[in-house]
Amino acid sequence: MNLRRFPATREVSIAVLAFLYIPVVVLTAYSFNANRTATVWTHASFDWYARILTNPSIQAATWNSIVLATAASIAATGIALMAALATRRAFPGRSTTESVLNLPLILPEIVVAVATLLLFVSLGISLGLGAMILAHTAFCIPFAYLPIRARLDGLSGSYEEAAQDLYANRFRTFRRVTMPLLWPGVMAGFTLAFVTSLDDFLTSFFLSGPGTTTLPVYIFSAIRAGITPEINAISTVMLLISILLVSLSFFLGRLRR
């Protein structure tokens, strides 16, 4: 049944989109507010953006977030690539394996974060950057797996068969044929995993140690003292980075050549 035939479908859709995105627009607008009080507009200014660039705490949190996201996304993409290649052909338990790989997409993040914390404490793993990299790698795997698997499903096996007919072994076939064809999907998966890790708060909040505060955790801690245009500026920068990376992932996922 065509949903457009229902009354007020367009109006309800517009209202939902406005409810979701008007706060983001307001936050972005007030990041240019010269007044220190975030809710009182005086005039436009870029002072808060200049201030976050010279704040050592923000610089340290940004560096921690970049290191964490880079390490976790590289590891998650590598594991997702191997999993996609392993589940390419049918075998007993294939559907179960794919369900387990996609399980982090279904489970509530707060449950995963608390369970991971309890697991690391019981195993004696020190909280900090290393623990966060392990946890972020685990929940970033499905975000990297789905684009790679979609790209792999769209590839014809005739290319690999032709390479093997020309006496290329499996490793050479993978390196010279399969991987170049999979590269857009791999980069799309890496980008999605990077964005997911960069924006994560709950897992980082539970597992961070001294000196390993990430940018989302820093923003949460700063909000306790009151919302300022400086917080709005940091949030706007993270929003723009996320939009750019997600757009890049979408573009890479649609490459056909």
mmCIF file of C-alpha atoms in Angstrom:
data_model
loop_
_atom_site.group_PDB
_atom_site.id
_atom_site.type_symbol
_atom_site.label_atom_id
_atom_site.label_comp_id
_atom_site.label_asym_id
_atom_site.label_seq_id
_atom_site.Cartn_x
_atom_site.Cartn_y
_atom_site.Cartn_z
ATOM 1 C CA MET A 1 0.000 0.000 0.000
ATOM 2 C CA ASN A 2 1.267 3.446 -0.934
ATOM 3 C CA LEU A 3 1.983 5.385 2.269
ATOM 4 C CA ARG A 4 1.529 8.685 0.477
ATOM 5 C CA ARG A 5 -2.224 7.998 0.355
ATOM 6 C CA PHE A 6 -2.526 8.291 4.120
ATOM 7 C CA PRO A 7 -3.615 11.734 5.362
ATOM 8 C CA ALA A 8 -0.981 14.060 6.832
ATOM 9 C CA THR A 9 1.893 11.746 5.873
ATOM 10 C CA ARG A 10 3.951 14.635 4.498
ATOM 11 C CA GLU A 11 3.190 16.852 7.479
ATOM 12 C CA VAL A 12 4.131 14.157 9.985
ATOM 13 C CA SER A 13 7.385 13.444 8.113
ATOM 14 C CA ILE A 14 8.308 17.136 8.088
ATOM 15 C CA ALA A 15 7.503 17.425 11.800
ATOM 16 C CA VAL A 16 9.692 14.412 12.661
ATOM 17 C CA LEU A 17 12.604 15.730 10.600
ATOM 18 C CA ALA A 18 12.224 19.175 12.168
ATOM 19 C CA PHE A 19 12.210 17.642 15.658
ATOM 20 C CA LEU A 20 15.424 15.778 14.860
ATOM 21 C CA TYR A 21 17.416 18.476 13.075
ATOM 22 C CA ILE A 22 16.272 21.875 14.388
ATOM 23 C CA PRO A 23 18.243 21.384 17.654
ATOM 24 C CA VAL A 24 21.350 20.633 15.570
ATOM 25 C CA VAL A 25 20.825 23.808 13.546
ATOM 26 C CA VAL A 26 20.326 25.843 16.732
ATOM 27 C CA LEU A 27 23.485 24.381 18.287
ATOM 28 C CA THR A 28 25.479 25.244 15.174
ATOM 29 C CA ALA A 29 24.109 28.783 15.066
ATOM 30 C CA TYR A 30 24.872 29.461 18.720
ATOM 31 C CA SER A 31 28.429 28.208 18.300
ATOM 32 C CA PHE A 32 29.051 31.580 16.589
ATOM 33 C CA ASN A 33 27.593 33.521 19.505
ATOM 34 C CA ALA A 34 30.002 36.049 21.007
ATOM 35 C CA ASN A 35 28.217 35.992 24.360
ATOM 36 C CA ARG A 36 29.515 33.474 26.876
ATOM 37 C CA THR A 37 25.933 32.656 27.850
ATOM 38 C CA ALA A 38 24.928 30.085 25.270
ATOM 39 C CA THR A 39 21.241 31.036 25.210
ATOM 40 C CA VAL A 40 21.676 34.810 24.890
ATOM 41 C CA TRP A 41 22.594 35.982 21.382
ATOM 42 C CA THR A 42 24.611 39.171 20.972
ATOM 43 C CA HIS A 43 26.519 39.070 17.682
ATOM 44 C CA ALA A 44 28.382 36.598 15.475
ATOM 45 C CA SER A 45 31.976 35.735 16.292
ATOM 46 C CA PHE A 46 34.584 33.048 15.578
ATOM 47 C CA ASP A 47 36.301 33.538 18.941
ATOM 48 C CA TRP A 48 35.098 30.226 20.350
ATOM 49 C CA TYR A 49 36.509 28.288 17.427
ATOM 50 C CA ALA A 50 39.848 30.020 17.926
ATOM 51 C CA ARG A 51 39.690 29.220 21.620
ATOM 52 C CA ILE A 52 39.141 25.493 21.166
ATOM 53 C CA LEU A 53 42.171 25.367 18.875
ATOM 54 C CA THR A 54 44.388 26.699 21.670
ATOM 55 C CA ASN A 55 42.862 24.757 24.569
ATOM 56 C CA PRO A 56 45.383 22.070 25.676
ATOM 57 C CA SER A 57 42.684 19.886 27.261
ATOM 58 C CA ILE A 58 40.686 19.846 24.035
ATOM 59 C CA GLN A 59 43.825 19.157 22.021
ATOM 60 C CA ALA A 60 44.703 16.183 24.249
ATOM 61 C CA ALA A 61 41.150 14.806 24.075
ATOM 62 C CA THR A 62 41.095 15.233 20.290
ATOM 63 C CA TRP A 63 44.395 13.401 19.916
ATOM 64 C CA ASN A 64 43.140 10.546 22.103
ATOM 65 C CA SER A 65 39.974 10.292 20.003
ATOM 66 C CA ILE A 66 41.926 10.233 16.737
ATOM 67 C CA VAL A 67 44.392 7.587 17.972
ATOM 68 C CA LEU A 68 41.571 5.471 19.369
ATOM 69 C CA ALA A 69 39.393 5.732 16.257
ATOM 70 C CA THR A 70 42.292 5.037 13.896
ATOM 71 C CA ALA A 71 43.552 1.965 15.759
ATOM 72 C CA ALA A 72 40.078 0.528 16.338
ATOM 73 C CA SER A 73 38.885 1.111 12.764
ATOM 74 C CA ILE A 74 42.022 -0.446 11.245
ATOM 75 C CA ALA A 75 41.667 -3.548 13.432
ATOM 76 C CA ALA A 76 37.900 -3.764 12.893
ATOM 77 C CA THR A 77 38.242 -3.378 9.114
ATOM 78 C CA GLY A 78 40.874 -6.115 8.952
ATOM 79 C CA ILE A 79 38.704 -8.510 10.965
ATOM 80 C CA ALA A 80 35.615 -7.561 8.938
ATOM 81 C CA LEU A 81 37.471 -8.201 5.678
ATOM 82 C CA MET A 82 38.503 -11.673 6.780
ATOM 83 C CA ALA A 83 34.984 -12.383 8.041
ATOM 84 C CA ALA A 84 33.432 -11.227 4.752
ATOM 85 C CA LEU A 85 35.760 -13.474 2.755
ATOM 86 C CA ALA A 86 35.103 -16.397 5.091
ATOM 87 C CA THR A 87 31.298 -16.063 4.884
ATOM 88 C CA ARG A 88 31.273 -15.534 1.126
ATOM 89 C CA ARG A 89 30.446 -19.164 0.434
ATOM 90 C CA ALA A 90 27.815 -21.256 2.164
ATOM 91 C CA PHE A 91 28.874 -23.508 5.041
ATOM 92 C CA PRO A 92 27.135 -24.993 8.100
ATOM 93 C CA GLY A 93 26.512 -22.244 10.645
ATOM 94 C CA ARG A 94 26.939 -19.387 8.181
ATOM 95 C CA SER A 95 23.734 -17.596 9.238
ATOM 96 C CA THR A 96 24.675 -17.959 12.906
ATOM 97 C CA THR A 97 28.125 -16.535 12.235
ATOM 98 C CA GLU A 98 26.663 -13.527 10.428
ATOM 99 C CA SER A 99 24.184 -12.964 13.269
ATOM 100 C CA VAL A 100 27.012 -12.966 15.823
ATOM 101 C CA LEU A 101 29.000 -10.499 13.695
ATOM 102 C CA ASN A 102 26.034 -8.115 13.552
ATOM 103 C CA LEU A 103 25.078 -8.554 17.209
ATOM 104 C CA PRO A 104 26.657 -5.234 18.367
ATOM 105 C CA LEU A 105 24.167 -3.413 16.110
ATOM 106 C CA ILE A 106 21.253 -4.905 18.057
ATOM 107 C CA LEU A 107 22.435 -4.884 21.665
ATOM 108 C CA PRO A 108 21.922 -1.677 23.699
ATOM 109 C CA GLU A 109 25.209 0.194 23.932
ATOM 110 C CA ILE A 110 24.895 0.745 27.679
ATOM 111 C CA VAL A 111 24.613 -3.031 28.197
ATOM 112 C CA VAL A 112 27.665 -3.690 26.016
ATOM 113 C CA ALA A 113 29.668 -0.975 27.809
ATOM 114 C CA VAL A 114 28.878 -2.255 31.306
ATOM 115 C CA ALA A 115 29.483 -5.881 30.287
ATOM 116 C CA THR A 116 32.821 -4.960 28.724
ATOM 117 C CA LEU A 117 33.844 -3.079 31.865
ATOM 118 C CA LEU A 118 32.999 -6.076 34.074
ATOM 119 C CA LEU A 119 34.863 -8.415 31.726
ATOM 120 C CA PHE A 120 38.027 -6.308 31.711
ATOM 121 C CA VAL A 121 37.950 -5.881 35.486
ATOM 122 C CA SER A 122 37.510 -9.628 36.014
ATOM 123 C CA LEU A 123 40.405 -10.366 33.626
ATOM 124 C CA GLY A 124 42.640 -7.786 35.290
ATOM 125 C CA ILE A 125 42.933 -5.621 32.165
ATOM 126 C CA SER A 126 43.866 -2.058 33.072
ATOM 127 C CA LEU A 127 41.432 0.603 31.966
ATOM 128 C CA GLY A 128 42.789 3.123 29.491
ATOM 129 C CA LEU A 129 43.595 3.477 25.829
ATOM 130 C CA GLY A 130 44.385 -0.203 25.271
ATOM 131 C CA ALA A 131 41.103 -1.355 26.799
ATOM 132 C CA MET A 132 39.172 1.204 24.769
ATOM 133 C CA ILE A 133 40.847 0.064 21.531
ATOM 134 C CA LEU A 134 39.792 -3.541 22.224
ATOM 135 C CA ALA A 135 36.222 -2.544 23.017
ATOM 136 C CA HIS A 136 35.889 -0.143 20.100
ATOM 137 C CA THR A 137 37.278 -2.761 17.726
ATOM 138 C CA ALA A 138 34.605 -5.215 18.842
ATOM 139 C CA PHE A 139 31.592 -2.960 18.285
ATOM 140 C CA CYS A 140 33.013 -1.403 15.086
ATOM 141 C CA ILE A 141 33.313 -4.755 13.279
ATOM 142 C CA PRO A 142 29.708 -4.853 11.951
ATOM 143 C CA PHE A 143 29.969 -1.272 10.672
ATOM 144 C CA ALA A 144 32.995 -2.282 8.610
ATOM 145 C CA TYR A 145 31.622 -5.717 7.720
ATOM 146 C CA LEU A 146 28.366 -4.620 6.066
ATOM 147 C CA PRO A 147 29.884 -2.408 3.301
ATOM 148 C CA ILE A 148 32.609 -4.962 2.567
ATOM 149 C CA ARG A 149 30.112 -7.809 2.413
ATOM 150 C CA ALA A 150 27.786 -5.778 0.161
ATOM 151 C CA ARG A 151 30.683 -5.013 -2.182
ATOM 152 C CA LEU A 152 31.786 -8.651 -2.163
ATOM 153 C CA ASP A 153 28.289 -9.908 -2.989
ATOM 154 C CA GLY A 154 28.234 -7.634 -6.036
ATOM 155 C CA LEU A 155 31.452 -9.022 -7.483
ATOM 156 C CA SER A 156 31.475 -11.746 -10.063
ATOM 157 C CA GLY A 157 33.594 -14.788 -9.341
ATOM 158 C CA SER A 158 34.697 -14.938 -12.971
ATOM 159 C CA TYR A 159 37.570 -12.508 -12.322
ATOM 160 C CA GLU A 160 39.129 -14.767 -9.709
ATOM 161 C CA GLU A 161 38.512 -17.837 -11.825
ATOM 162 C CA ALA A 162 40.248 -16.183 -14.778
ATOM 163 C CA ALA A 163 43.233 -15.314 -12.588
ATOM 164 C CA GLN A 164 43.509 -18.891 -11.368
ATOM 165 C CA ASP A 165 43.227 -20.161 -14.948
ATOM 166 C CA LEU A 166 46.303 -18.016 -15.629
ATOM 167 C CA TYR A 167 48.169 -19.931 -12.871
ATOM 168 C CA ALA A 168 47.854 -17.315 -10.131
ATOM 169 C CA ASN A 169 47.773 -18.817 -6.643
ATOM 170 C CA ARG A 170 45.152 -17.784 -4.070
ATOM 171 C CA PHE A 171 47.285 -15.123 -2.431
ATOM 172 C CA ARG A 172 48.257 -13.527 -5.731
ATOM 173 C CA THR A 173 44.631 -13.647 -6.893
ATOM 174 C CA PHE A 174 43.528 -11.917 -3.696
ATOM 175 C CA ARG A 175 46.267 -9.274 -3.895
ATOM 176 C CA ARG A 176 46.003 -8.477 -7.614
ATOM 177 C CA VAL A 177 42.289 -9.116 -8.337
ATOM 178 C CA THR A 178 40.013 -9.439 -5.310
ATOM 179 C CA MET A 179 41.466 -6.676 -3.126
ATOM 180 C CA PRO A 180 41.509 -3.951 -5.830
ATOM 181 C CA LEU A 181 37.868 -4.725 -6.603
ATOM 182 C CA LEU A 182 36.983 -4.699 -2.887
ATOM 183 C CA TRP A 183 38.902 -1.525 -2.127
ATOM 184 C CA PRO A 184 35.917 0.899 -2.278
ATOM 185 C CA GLY A 185 33.959 -1.318 0.121
ATOM 186 C CA VAL A 186 36.948 -1.651 2.437
ATOM 187 C CA MET A 187 37.431 2.115 2.565
ATOM 188 C CA ALA A 188 33.700 2.654 3.098
ATOM 189 C CA GLY A 189 33.752 0.197 5.990
ATOM 190 C CA PHE A 190 36.867 1.811 7.471
ATOM 191 C CA THR A 191 35.250 5.250 7.287
ATOM 192 C CA LEU A 192 32.049 4.080 8.984
ATOM 193 C CA ALA A 193 34.042 2.339 11.714
ATOM 194 C CA PHE A 194 36.145 5.466 12.226
ATOM 195 C CA VAL A 195 33.072 7.684 12.607
ATOM 196 C CA THR A 196 31.427 5.219 14.989
ATOM 197 C CA SER A 197 34.506 5.052 17.199
ATOM 198 C CA LEU A 198 35.106 8.807 17.047
ATOM 199 C CA ASP A 199 31.565 9.630 18.200
ATOM 200 C CA ASP A 200 31.265 6.932 20.860
ATOM 201 C CA PHE A 201 30.643 8.112 24.405
ATOM 202 C CA LEU A 202 29.352 5.302 26.621
ATOM 203 C CA THR A 203 32.111 2.741 26.068
ATOM 204 C CA SER A 204 34.809 5.407 26.261
ATOM 205 C CA PHE A 205 33.255 6.827 29.438
ATOM 206 C CA PHE A 206 33.319 3.465 31.230
ATOM 207 C CA LEU A 207 36.749 2.341 30.031
ATOM 208 C CA SER A 208 38.782 5.561 29.953
ATOM 209 C CA GLY A 209 41.630 5.956 32.409
ATOM 210 C CA PRO A 210 43.785 8.857 33.548
ATOM 211 C CA GLY A 211 45.013 10.869 30.561
ATOM 212 C CA THR A 212 42.870 8.979 28.032
ATOM 213 C CA THR A 213 39.789 11.197 27.975
ATOM 214 C CA THR A 214 38.232 11.317 24.517
ATOM 215 C CA LEU A 215 36.458 14.292 22.996
ATOM 216 C CA PRO A 216 32.876 13.065 23.650
ATOM 217 C CA VAL A 217 33.784 12.338 27.277
ATOM 218 C CA TYR A 218 35.388 15.785 27.572
ATOM 219 C CA ILE A 219 32.227 17.422 26.205
ATOM 220 C CA PHE A 220 30.082 15.523 28.715
ATOM 221 C CA SER A 221 32.342 16.573 31.580
ATOM 222 C CA ALA A 222 32.345 20.204 30.444
ATOM 223 C CA ILE A 223 28.535 20.312 30.212
ATOM 224 C CA ARG A 224 28.326 19.707 33.955
ATOM 225 C CA ALA A 225 29.735 23.206 34.469
ATOM 226 C CA GLY A 226 27.209 24.698 32.049
ATOM 227 C CA ILE A 227 26.734 24.845 28.304
ATOM 228 C CA THR A 228 28.899 27.509 26.645
ATOM 229 C CA PRO A 229 29.474 28.458 23.000
ATOM 230 C CA GLU A 230 32.809 26.670 23.325
ATOM 231 C CA ILE A 231 30.948 23.373 23.778
ATOM 232 C CA ASN A 232 28.721 24.289 20.850
ATOM 233 C CA ALA A 233 31.802 24.942 18.712
ATOM 234 C CA ILE A 234 33.356 21.563 19.582
ATOM 235 C CA SER A 235 30.065 19.808 18.841
ATOM 236 C CA THR A 236 29.739 21.626 15.513
ATOM 237 C CA VAL A 237 33.238 20.593 14.445
ATOM 238 C CA MET A 238 32.534 16.960 15.350
ATOM 239 C CA LEU A 239 29.223 17.154 13.481
ATOM 240 C CA LEU A 240 30.917 18.440 10.331
ATOM 241 C CA ILE A 241 33.619 15.778 10.510
ATOM 242 C CA SER A 242 31.008 13.049 10.928
ATOM 243 C CA ILE A 243 28.947 14.351 7.993
ATOM 244 C CA LEU A 244 32.011 14.505 5.747
ATOM 245 C CA LEU A 245 33.175 11.004 6.658
ATOM 246 C CA VAL A 246 29.724 9.458 6.290
ATOM 247 C CA SER A 247 29.318 11.181 2.916
ATOM 248 C CA LEU A 248 32.724 9.838 1.885
ATOM 249 C CA SER A 249 31.701 6.348 2.966
ATOM 250 C CA PHE A 250 28.467 6.614 0.958
ATOM 251 C CA PHE A 251 30.391 7.817 -2.100
ATOM 252 C CA LEU A 252 32.975 5.038 -1.832
ATOM 253 C CA GLY A 253 30.254 2.429 -1.383
ATOM 254 C CA ARG A 254 28.644 3.502 -4.653
ATOM 255 C CA LEU A 255 31.789 3.314 -6.747
ATOM 256 C CA ARG A 256 31.449 0.825 -9.546
ATOM 257 C CA ARG A 257 34.888 1.025 -11.150
#
